[in-house]
């Protein structure tokens, strides 16, 4: 992969990663897919080492123009914030904190248990994929793991393969937020697991898009 800079930055630390030698937006081999996401984590760790206050990671990856992608080749936006996640993921963090305070239970474990009872959960080692019943778009899947890992990235690859081959959904938006880095009081405040949301963006025959992952989740 190669690091590039985005002209229209939304944060002090806003990086972008692109595949170096493969430019097909859909046909990404699993090993390359996993390494692509691992390289994004290297950037995140380097940011925190350089600027320890920036502990909240926000990722966005839109595929094809109809999903809001500005370019055809695979590219991930990586953004770091010092005091909160963006939009939807901050709402999840605060919801989890309120739920734990009220029920003394883990909010995300409860989500998995409810969806598992409905037959809507698939587990791959220490990661799970949940066909979420209250998603923001059609055919939405949430992936969870304690930490970002090879197992989580592999499960995401399998999920997107199902989107492509089983459901013929080629346009999709992927967003993610990882647990805050470090052991500061800010990092311990309502700590979340590694969360990925995948949303189908519907018919790809049109190049036009109404919104991107930024408007849906960020």
mmCIF file of C-alpha atoms in Angstrom, residues 112-113 115-117 119-131 142-146 150-159:
data_model
loop_
_atom_site.group_PDB
_atom_site.id
_atom_site.type_symbol
_atom_site.label_atom_id
_atom_site.label_comp_id
_atom_site.label_asym_id
_atom_site.label_seq_id
_atom_site.Cartn_x
_atom_site.Cartn_y
_atom_site.Cartn_z
ATOM 1 C CA UNK A 112 -24.762 -9.723 19.970
ATOM 2 C CA UNK A 113 -26.923 -11.859 22.288
ATOM 3 C CA UNK A 115 -29.195 -10.801 17.318
ATOM 4 C CA UNK A 116 -27.800 -14.287 17.973
ATOM 5 C CA UNK A 117 -31.183 -15.350 19.359
ATOM 6 C CA UNK A 119 -30.076 -16.178 13.995
ATOM 7 C CA UNK A 120 -28.395 -13.006 12.763
ATOM 8 C CA UNK A 121 -24.827 -13.530 14.029
ATOM 9 C CA UNK A 122 -21.849 -15.262 12.414
ATOM 10 C CA UNK A 123 -18.644 -15.810 14.392
ATOM 11 C CA UNK A 124 -15.141 -16.097 12.981
ATOM 12 C CA UNK A 125 -12.707 -16.890 15.779
ATOM 13 C CA UNK A 126 -12.736 -13.842 18.083
ATOM 14 C CA UNK A 127 -14.768 -11.618 15.722
ATOM 15 C CA UNK A 128 -18.502 -11.562 15.000
ATOM 16 C CA UNK A 129 -20.644 -10.226 12.160
ATOM 17 C CA UNK A 130 -24.153 -9.063 13.050
ATOM 18 C CA UNK A 131 -26.906 -8.513 10.472
ATOM 19 C CA UNK A 142 -21.895 -4.626 12.068
ATOM 20 C CA UNK A 143 -18.643 -6.411 12.886
ATOM 21 C CA UNK A 144 -17.250 -6.504 16.416
ATOM 22 C CA UNK A 145 -14.060 -7.661 18.082
ATOM 23 C CA UNK A 146 -12.242 -6.666 21.250
ATOM 24 C CA UNK A 150 -6.341 -10.153 11.405
ATOM 25 C CA UNK A 151 -9.447 -12.159 12.328
ATOM 26 C CA UNK A 152 -11.638 -9.051 12.181
ATOM 27 C CA UNK A 153 -10.173 -7.963 8.848
ATOM 28 C CA UNK A 154 -10.635 -11.480 7.444
ATOM 29 C CA UNK A 155 -14.266 -11.536 8.544
ATOM 30 C CA UNK A 156 -14.772 -8.170 6.837
ATOM 31 C CA UNK A 157 -13.302 -9.629 3.645
ATOM 32 C CA UNK A 158 -15.709 -12.580 3.821
ATOM 33 C CA UNK A 159 -18.606 -10.206 4.481
#
